[in-house]
PDB file of C-alpha atoms in Angstrom:
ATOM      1  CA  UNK A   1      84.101 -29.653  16.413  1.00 37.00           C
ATOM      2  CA  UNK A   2      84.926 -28.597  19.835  1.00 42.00           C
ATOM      3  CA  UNK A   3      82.695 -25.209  19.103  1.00 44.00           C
ATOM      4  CA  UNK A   4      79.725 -27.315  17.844  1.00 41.00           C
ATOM      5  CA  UNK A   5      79.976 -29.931  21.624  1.00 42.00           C
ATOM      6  CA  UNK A   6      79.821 -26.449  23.673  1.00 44.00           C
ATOM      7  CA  UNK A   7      76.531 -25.443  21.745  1.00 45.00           C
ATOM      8  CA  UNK A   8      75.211 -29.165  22.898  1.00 48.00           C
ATOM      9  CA  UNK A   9      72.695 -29.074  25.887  1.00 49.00           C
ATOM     10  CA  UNK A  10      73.372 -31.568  29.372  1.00 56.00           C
ATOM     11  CA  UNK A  11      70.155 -32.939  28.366  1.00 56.00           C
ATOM     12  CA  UNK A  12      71.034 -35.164  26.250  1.00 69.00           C
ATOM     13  CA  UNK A  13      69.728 -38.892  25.919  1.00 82.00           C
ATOM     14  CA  UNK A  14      66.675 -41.043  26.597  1.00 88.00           C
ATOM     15  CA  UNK A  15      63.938 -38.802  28.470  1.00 89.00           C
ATOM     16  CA  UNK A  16      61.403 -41.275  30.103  1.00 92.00           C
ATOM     17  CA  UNK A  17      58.548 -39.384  30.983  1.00 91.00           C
ATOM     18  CA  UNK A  18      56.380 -40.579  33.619  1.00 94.00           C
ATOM     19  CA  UNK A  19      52.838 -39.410  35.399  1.00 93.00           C
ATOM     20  CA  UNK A  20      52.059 -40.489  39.138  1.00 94.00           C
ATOM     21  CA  UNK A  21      54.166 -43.714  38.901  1.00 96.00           C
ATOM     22  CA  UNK A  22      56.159 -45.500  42.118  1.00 96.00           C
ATOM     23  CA  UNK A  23      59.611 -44.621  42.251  1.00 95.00           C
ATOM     24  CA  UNK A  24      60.199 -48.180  42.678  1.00 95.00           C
ATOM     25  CA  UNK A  25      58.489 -48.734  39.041  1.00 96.00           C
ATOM     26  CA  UNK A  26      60.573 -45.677  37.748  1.00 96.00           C
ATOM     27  CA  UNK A  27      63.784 -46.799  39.141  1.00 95.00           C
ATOM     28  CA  UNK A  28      63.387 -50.685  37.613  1.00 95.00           C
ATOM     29  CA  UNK A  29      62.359 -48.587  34.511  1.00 95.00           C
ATOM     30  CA  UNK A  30      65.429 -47.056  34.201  1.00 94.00           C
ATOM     31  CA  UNK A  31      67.413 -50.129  35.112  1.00 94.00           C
ATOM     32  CA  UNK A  32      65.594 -51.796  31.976  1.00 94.00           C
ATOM     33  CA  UNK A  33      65.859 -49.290  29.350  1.00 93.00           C
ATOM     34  CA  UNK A  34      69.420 -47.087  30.402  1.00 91.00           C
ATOM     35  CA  UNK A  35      66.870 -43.726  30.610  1.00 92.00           C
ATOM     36  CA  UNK A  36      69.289 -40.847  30.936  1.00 92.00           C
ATOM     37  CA  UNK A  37      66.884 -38.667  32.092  1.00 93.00           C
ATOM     38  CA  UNK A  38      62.997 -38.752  33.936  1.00 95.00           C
ATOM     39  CA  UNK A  39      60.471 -36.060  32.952  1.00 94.00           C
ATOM     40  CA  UNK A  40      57.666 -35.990  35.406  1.00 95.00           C
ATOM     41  CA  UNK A  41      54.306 -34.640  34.753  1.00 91.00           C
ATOM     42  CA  UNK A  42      52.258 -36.146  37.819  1.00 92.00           C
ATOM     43  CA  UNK A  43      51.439 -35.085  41.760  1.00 92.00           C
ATOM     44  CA  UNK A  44      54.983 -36.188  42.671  1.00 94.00           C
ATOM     45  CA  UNK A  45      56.006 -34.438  45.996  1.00 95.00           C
ATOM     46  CA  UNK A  46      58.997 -32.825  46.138  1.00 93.00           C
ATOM     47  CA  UNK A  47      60.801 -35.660  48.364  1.00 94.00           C
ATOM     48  CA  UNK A  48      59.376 -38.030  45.306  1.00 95.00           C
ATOM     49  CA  UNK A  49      62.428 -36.650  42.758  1.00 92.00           C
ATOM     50  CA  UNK A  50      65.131 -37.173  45.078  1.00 91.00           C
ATOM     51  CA  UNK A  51      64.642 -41.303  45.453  1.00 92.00           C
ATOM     52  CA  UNK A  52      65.207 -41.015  41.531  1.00 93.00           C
ATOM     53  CA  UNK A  53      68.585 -42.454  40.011  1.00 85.00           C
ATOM     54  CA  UNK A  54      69.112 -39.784  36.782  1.00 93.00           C
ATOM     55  CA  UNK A  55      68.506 -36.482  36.222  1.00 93.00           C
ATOM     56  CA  UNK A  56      65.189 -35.046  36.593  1.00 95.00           C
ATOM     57  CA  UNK A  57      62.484 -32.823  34.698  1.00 94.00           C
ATOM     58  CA  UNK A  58      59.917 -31.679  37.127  1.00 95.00           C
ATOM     59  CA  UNK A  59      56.774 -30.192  34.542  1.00 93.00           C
ATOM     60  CA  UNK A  60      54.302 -27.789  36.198  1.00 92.00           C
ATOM     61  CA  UNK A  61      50.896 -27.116  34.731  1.00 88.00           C
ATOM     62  CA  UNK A  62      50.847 -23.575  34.446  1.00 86.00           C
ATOM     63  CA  UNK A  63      47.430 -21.644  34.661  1.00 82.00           C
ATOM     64  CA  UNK A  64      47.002 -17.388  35.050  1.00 78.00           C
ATOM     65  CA  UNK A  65      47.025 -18.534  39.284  1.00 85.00           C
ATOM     66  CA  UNK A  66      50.230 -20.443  39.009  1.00 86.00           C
ATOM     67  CA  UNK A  67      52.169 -19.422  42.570  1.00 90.00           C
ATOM     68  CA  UNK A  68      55.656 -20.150  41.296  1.00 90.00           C
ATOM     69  CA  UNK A  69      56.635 -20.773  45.212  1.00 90.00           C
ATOM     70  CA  UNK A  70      55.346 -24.370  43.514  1.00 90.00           C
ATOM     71  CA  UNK A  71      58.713 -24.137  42.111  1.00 92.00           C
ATOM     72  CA  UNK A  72      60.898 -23.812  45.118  1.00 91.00           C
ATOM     73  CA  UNK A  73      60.116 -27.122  47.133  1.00 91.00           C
ATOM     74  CA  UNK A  74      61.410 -29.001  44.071  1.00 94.00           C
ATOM     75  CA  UNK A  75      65.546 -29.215  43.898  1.00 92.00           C
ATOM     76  CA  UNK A  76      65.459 -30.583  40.471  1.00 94.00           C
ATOM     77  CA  UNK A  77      68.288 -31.158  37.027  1.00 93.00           C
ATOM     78  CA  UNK A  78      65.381 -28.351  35.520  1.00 93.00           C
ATOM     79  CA  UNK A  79      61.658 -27.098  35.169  1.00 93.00           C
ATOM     80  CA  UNK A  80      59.302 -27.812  32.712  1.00 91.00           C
ATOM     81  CA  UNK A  81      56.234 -25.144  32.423  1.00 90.00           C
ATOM     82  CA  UNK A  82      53.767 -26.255  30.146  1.00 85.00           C
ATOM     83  CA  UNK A  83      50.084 -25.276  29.294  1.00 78.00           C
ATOM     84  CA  UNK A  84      47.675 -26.777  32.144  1.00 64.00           C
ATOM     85  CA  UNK A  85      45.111 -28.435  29.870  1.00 63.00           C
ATOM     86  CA  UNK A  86      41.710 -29.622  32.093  1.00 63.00           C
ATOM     87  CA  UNK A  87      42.027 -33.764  32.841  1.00 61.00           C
ATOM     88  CA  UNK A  88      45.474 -33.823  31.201  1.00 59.00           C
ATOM     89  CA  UNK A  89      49.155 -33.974  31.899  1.00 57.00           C
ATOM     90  CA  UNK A  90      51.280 -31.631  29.186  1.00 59.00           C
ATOM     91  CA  UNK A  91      51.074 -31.866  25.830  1.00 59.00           C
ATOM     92  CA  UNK A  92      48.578 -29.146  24.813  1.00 60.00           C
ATOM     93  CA  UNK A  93      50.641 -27.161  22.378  1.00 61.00           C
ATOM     94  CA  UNK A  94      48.724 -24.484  23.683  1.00 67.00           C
ATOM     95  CA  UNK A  95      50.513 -21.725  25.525  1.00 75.00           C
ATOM     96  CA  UNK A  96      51.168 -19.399  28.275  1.00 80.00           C
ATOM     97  CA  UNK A  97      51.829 -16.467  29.510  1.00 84.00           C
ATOM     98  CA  UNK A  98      55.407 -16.434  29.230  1.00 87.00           C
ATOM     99  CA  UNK A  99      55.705 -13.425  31.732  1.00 90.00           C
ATOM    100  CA  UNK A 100      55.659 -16.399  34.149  1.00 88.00           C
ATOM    101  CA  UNK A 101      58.890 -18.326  32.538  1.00 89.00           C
ATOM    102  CA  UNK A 102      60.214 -15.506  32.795  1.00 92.00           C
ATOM    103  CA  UNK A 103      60.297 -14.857  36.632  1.00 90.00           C
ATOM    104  CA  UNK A 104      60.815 -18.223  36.909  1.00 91.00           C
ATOM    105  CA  UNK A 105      64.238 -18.401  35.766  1.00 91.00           C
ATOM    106  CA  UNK A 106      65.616 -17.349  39.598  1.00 91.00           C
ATOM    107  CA  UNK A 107      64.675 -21.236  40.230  1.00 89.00           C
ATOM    108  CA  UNK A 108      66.951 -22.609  37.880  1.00 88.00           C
ATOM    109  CA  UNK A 109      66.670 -24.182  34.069  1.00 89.00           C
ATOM    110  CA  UNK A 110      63.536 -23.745  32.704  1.00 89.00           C
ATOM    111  CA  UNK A 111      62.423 -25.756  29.690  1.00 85.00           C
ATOM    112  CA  UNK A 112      59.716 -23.971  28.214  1.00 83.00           C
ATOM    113  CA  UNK A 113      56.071 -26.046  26.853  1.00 83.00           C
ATOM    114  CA  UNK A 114      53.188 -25.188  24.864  1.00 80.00           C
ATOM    115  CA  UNK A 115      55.353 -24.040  21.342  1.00 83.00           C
ATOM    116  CA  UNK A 116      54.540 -24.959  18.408  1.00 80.00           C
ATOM    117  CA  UNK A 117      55.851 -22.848  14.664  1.00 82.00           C
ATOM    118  CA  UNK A 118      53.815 -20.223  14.824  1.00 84.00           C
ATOM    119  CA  UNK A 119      54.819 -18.845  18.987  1.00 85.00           C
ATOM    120  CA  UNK A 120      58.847 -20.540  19.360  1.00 86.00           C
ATOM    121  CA  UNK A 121      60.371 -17.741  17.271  1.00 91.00           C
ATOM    122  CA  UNK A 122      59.092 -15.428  19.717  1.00 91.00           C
ATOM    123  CA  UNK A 123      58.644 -17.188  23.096  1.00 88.00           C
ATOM    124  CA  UNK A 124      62.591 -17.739  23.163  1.00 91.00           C
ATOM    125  CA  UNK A 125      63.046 -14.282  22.084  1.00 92.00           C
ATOM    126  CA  UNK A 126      61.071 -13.107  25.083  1.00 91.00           C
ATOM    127  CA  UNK A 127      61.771 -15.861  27.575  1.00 90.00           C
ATOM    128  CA  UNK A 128      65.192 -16.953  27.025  1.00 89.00           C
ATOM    129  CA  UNK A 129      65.069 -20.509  28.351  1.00 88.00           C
ATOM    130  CA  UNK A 130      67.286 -23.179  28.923  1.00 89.00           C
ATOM    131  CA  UNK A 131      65.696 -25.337  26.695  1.00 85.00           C
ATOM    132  CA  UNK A 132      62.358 -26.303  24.871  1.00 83.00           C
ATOM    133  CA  UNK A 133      59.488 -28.647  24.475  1.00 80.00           C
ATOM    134  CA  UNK A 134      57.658 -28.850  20.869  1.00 71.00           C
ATOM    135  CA  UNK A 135      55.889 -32.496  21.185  1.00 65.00           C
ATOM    136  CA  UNK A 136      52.327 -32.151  21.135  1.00 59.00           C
ATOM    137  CA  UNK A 137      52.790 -28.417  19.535  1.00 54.00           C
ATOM    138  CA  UNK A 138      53.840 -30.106  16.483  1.00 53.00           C
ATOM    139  CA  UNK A 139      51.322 -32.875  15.902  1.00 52.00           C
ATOM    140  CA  UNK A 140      48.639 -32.903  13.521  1.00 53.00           C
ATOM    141  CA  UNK A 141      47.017 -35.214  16.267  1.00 56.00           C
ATOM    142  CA  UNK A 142      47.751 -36.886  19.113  1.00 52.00           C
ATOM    143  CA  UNK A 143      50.589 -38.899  18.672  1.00 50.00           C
ATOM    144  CA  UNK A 144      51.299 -38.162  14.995  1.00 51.00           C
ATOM    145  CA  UNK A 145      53.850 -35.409  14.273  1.00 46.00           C
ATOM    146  CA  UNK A 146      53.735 -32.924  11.255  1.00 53.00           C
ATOM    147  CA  UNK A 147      57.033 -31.829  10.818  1.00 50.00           C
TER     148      UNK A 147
END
Protein backbone atom coordinates (compact mmCIF):
# COMPACT_ATOMS: atom_id res chain seq x y z
CA UNK A 1 0.00 0.00 0.00
CA UNK A 2 2.60 2.38 1.04
CA UNK A 3 4.38 1.71 -2.62
CA UNK A 4 1.06 2.36 -4.47
CA UNK A 5 0.52 6.28 -2.12
CA UNK A 6 4.25 7.20 -3.38
CA UNK A 7 3.16 6.55 -7.11
CA UNK A 8 0.06 9.09 -6.22
CA UNK A 9 0.52 12.69 -7.68
CA UNK A 10 0.10 16.15 -5.09
CA UNK A 11 -2.58 16.92 -7.43
CA UNK A 12 -5.03 15.32 -6.16
CA UNK A 13 -8.75 16.56 -5.61
CA UNK A 14 -11.33 18.95 -7.04
CA UNK A 15 -9.60 21.08 -9.96
CA UNK A 16 -11.88 24.19 -10.56
CA UNK A 17 -10.90 25.58 -13.66
CA UNK A 18 -11.55 29.08 -14.31
CA UNK A 19 -11.04 31.73 -17.44
CA UNK A 20 -10.66 35.61 -16.69
CA UNK A 21 -12.75 35.44 -13.45
CA UNK A 22 -12.23 37.95 -10.14
CA UNK A 23 -10.25 36.45 -7.58
CA UNK A 24 -12.86 37.56 -5.32
CA UNK A 25 -15.43 35.20 -7.39
CA UNK A 26 -12.68 32.41 -7.36
CA UNK A 27 -11.94 32.66 -3.77
CA UNK A 28 -15.99 32.53 -2.66
CA UNK A 29 -15.87 29.65 -5.27
CA UNK A 30 -13.65 27.74 -3.45
CA UNK A 31 -15.18 28.58 -0.10
CA UNK A 32 -18.51 27.01 -1.63
CA UNK A 33 -17.41 23.93 -3.21
CA UNK A 34 -13.89 22.83 -0.96
CA UNK A 35 -11.85 23.12 -4.65
CA UNK A 36 -8.46 21.66 -3.85
CA UNK A 37 -6.97 23.04 -6.64
CA UNK A 38 -7.61 26.23 -9.46
CA UNK A 39 -6.62 25.64 -13.10
CA UNK A 40 -6.50 28.89 -14.93
CA UNK A 41 -6.79 29.29 -18.57
CA UNK A 42 -7.49 33.20 -18.87
CA UNK A 43 -5.23 36.69 -19.11
CA UNK A 44 -4.57 36.38 -15.36
CA UNK A 45 -1.36 38.41 -14.50
CA UNK A 46 1.09 36.91 -12.67
CA UNK A 47 0.25 38.91 -9.28
CA UNK A 48 -3.51 37.44 -10.12
CA UNK A 49 -2.36 33.61 -8.79
CA UNK A 50 -0.90 34.71 -5.68
CA UNK A 51 -4.39 36.36 -4.08
CA UNK A 52 -5.59 32.62 -4.68
CA UNK A 53 -6.27 30.33 -1.51
CA UNK A 54 -5.19 26.57 -3.09
CA UNK A 55 -2.85 25.42 -5.28
CA UNK A 56 -2.63 26.68 -8.68
CA UNK A 57 -2.48 25.49 -12.48
CA UNK A 58 -1.39 28.33 -14.61
CA UNK A 59 -2.29 26.91 -18.60
CA UNK A 60 -0.43 28.70 -21.43
CA UNK A 61 -1.64 28.59 -24.99
CA UNK A 62 1.20 27.40 -26.76
CA UNK A 63 1.74 28.42 -30.51
CA UNK A 64 5.34 27.78 -32.77
CA UNK A 65 6.15 31.79 -31.19
CA UNK A 66 5.53 30.79 -27.64
CA UNK A 67 8.54 32.86 -25.60
CA UNK A 68 8.59 30.56 -22.61
CA UNK A 69 10.03 33.77 -20.54
CA UNK A 70 5.86 33.77 -20.36
CA UNK A 71 6.63 31.13 -17.95
CA UNK A 72 8.90 32.81 -15.51
CA UNK A 73 6.69 35.78 -14.15
CA UNK A 74 4.27 33.10 -12.91
CA UNK A 75 5.44 31.35 -9.33
CA UNK A 76 2.84 28.76 -9.60
CA UNK A 77 1.89 24.77 -7.76
CA UNK A 78 2.62 23.85 -11.90
CA UNK A 79 2.25 24.68 -15.74
CA UNK A 80 -0.18 23.66 -18.01
CA UNK A 81 0.89 23.91 -21.93
CA UNK A 82 -1.84 23.19 -24.06
CA UNK A 83 -2.64 23.65 -27.86
CA UNK A 84 -3.54 27.51 -28.51
CA UNK A 85 -6.77 26.99 -30.47
CA UNK A 86 -8.01 30.61 -32.27
CA UNK A 87 -11.07 32.27 -29.89
CA UNK A 88 -10.62 29.47 -27.32
CA UNK A 89 -9.19 28.66 -23.95
CA UNK A 90 -7.62 24.80 -23.90
CA UNK A 91 -9.29 22.01 -24.78
CA UNK A 92 -8.28 21.37 -28.41
CA UNK A 93 -6.91 17.88 -28.18
CA UNK A 94 -4.78 19.06 -30.74
CA UNK A 95 -1.07 19.21 -30.06
CA UNK A 96 2.26 20.73 -29.93
CA UNK A 97 5.47 20.75 -30.43
CA UNK A 98 6.61 19.07 -27.47
CA UNK A 99 10.28 20.33 -28.02
CA UNK A 100 8.77 23.28 -26.09
CA UNK A 101 7.59 21.10 -22.83
CA UNK A 102 10.52 20.03 -22.96
CA UNK A 103 12.70 23.19 -22.26
CA UNK A 104 10.16 24.13 -20.18
CA UNK A 105 10.71 21.82 -17.46
CA UNK A 106 13.66 24.34 -15.86
CA UNK A 107 10.33 26.32 -14.69
CA UNK A 108 8.98 23.73 -12.68
CA UNK A 109 5.97 20.93 -13.11
CA UNK A 110 4.69 20.86 -16.31
CA UNK A 111 1.36 19.21 -17.04
CA UNK A 112 1.32 18.51 -20.54
CA UNK A 113 -2.25 19.33 -23.00
CA UNK A 114 -3.34 18.51 -26.33
CA UNK A 115 -3.10 14.25 -25.88
CA UNK A 116 -5.37 12.25 -26.85
CA UNK A 117 -4.71 7.87 -27.63
CA UNK A 118 -3.13 8.11 -30.55
CA UNK A 119 0.11 10.99 -29.33
CA UNK A 120 0.22 10.17 -25.02
CA UNK A 121 2.23 6.97 -25.54
CA UNK A 122 4.76 9.00 -27.11
CA UNK A 123 4.53 12.61 -25.85
CA UNK A 124 5.45 11.25 -22.22
CA UNK A 125 8.07 9.19 -23.71
CA UNK A 126 9.63 12.28 -25.22
CA UNK A 127 8.59 14.93 -22.73
CA UNK A 128 8.61 13.39 -19.44
CA UNK A 129 6.13 15.56 -17.57
CA UNK A 130 4.88 15.90 -14.30
CA UNK A 131 1.59 15.17 -15.18
CA UNK A 132 -1.13 15.16 -18.01
CA UNK A 133 -4.25 16.59 -19.45
CA UNK A 134 -6.55 14.22 -21.79
CA UNK A 135 -10.10 16.19 -21.51
CA UNK A 136 -11.05 17.47 -24.71
CA UNK A 137 -8.42 14.87 -26.45
CA UNK A 138 -10.75 12.24 -25.51
CA UNK A 139 -14.19 13.48 -26.50
CA UNK A 140 -16.12 12.47 -29.34
CA UNK A 141 -17.48 16.15 -28.98
CA UNK A 142 -17.45 18.80 -26.88
CA UNK A 143 -18.36 17.83 -23.64
CA UNK A 144 -19.02 14.13 -24.27
CA UNK A 145 -16.13 11.73 -23.56
CA UNK A 146 -15.34 8.46 -25.55
CA UNK A 147 -13.46 6.47 -23.36
Amino acid sequence: MRHLSALCFTFLGKVGVFVNETTARVNEIIELTGIDIVQLHGKEPSQYCQKLERKVIKAFKIASNFNLEQIRAYEVDAYLLDTCGKGIYGGTGESFDWEIAKRAKRYGRIILGGLNPGNIKAAVGQVSPYAVDIGSGVEIRPGKKER
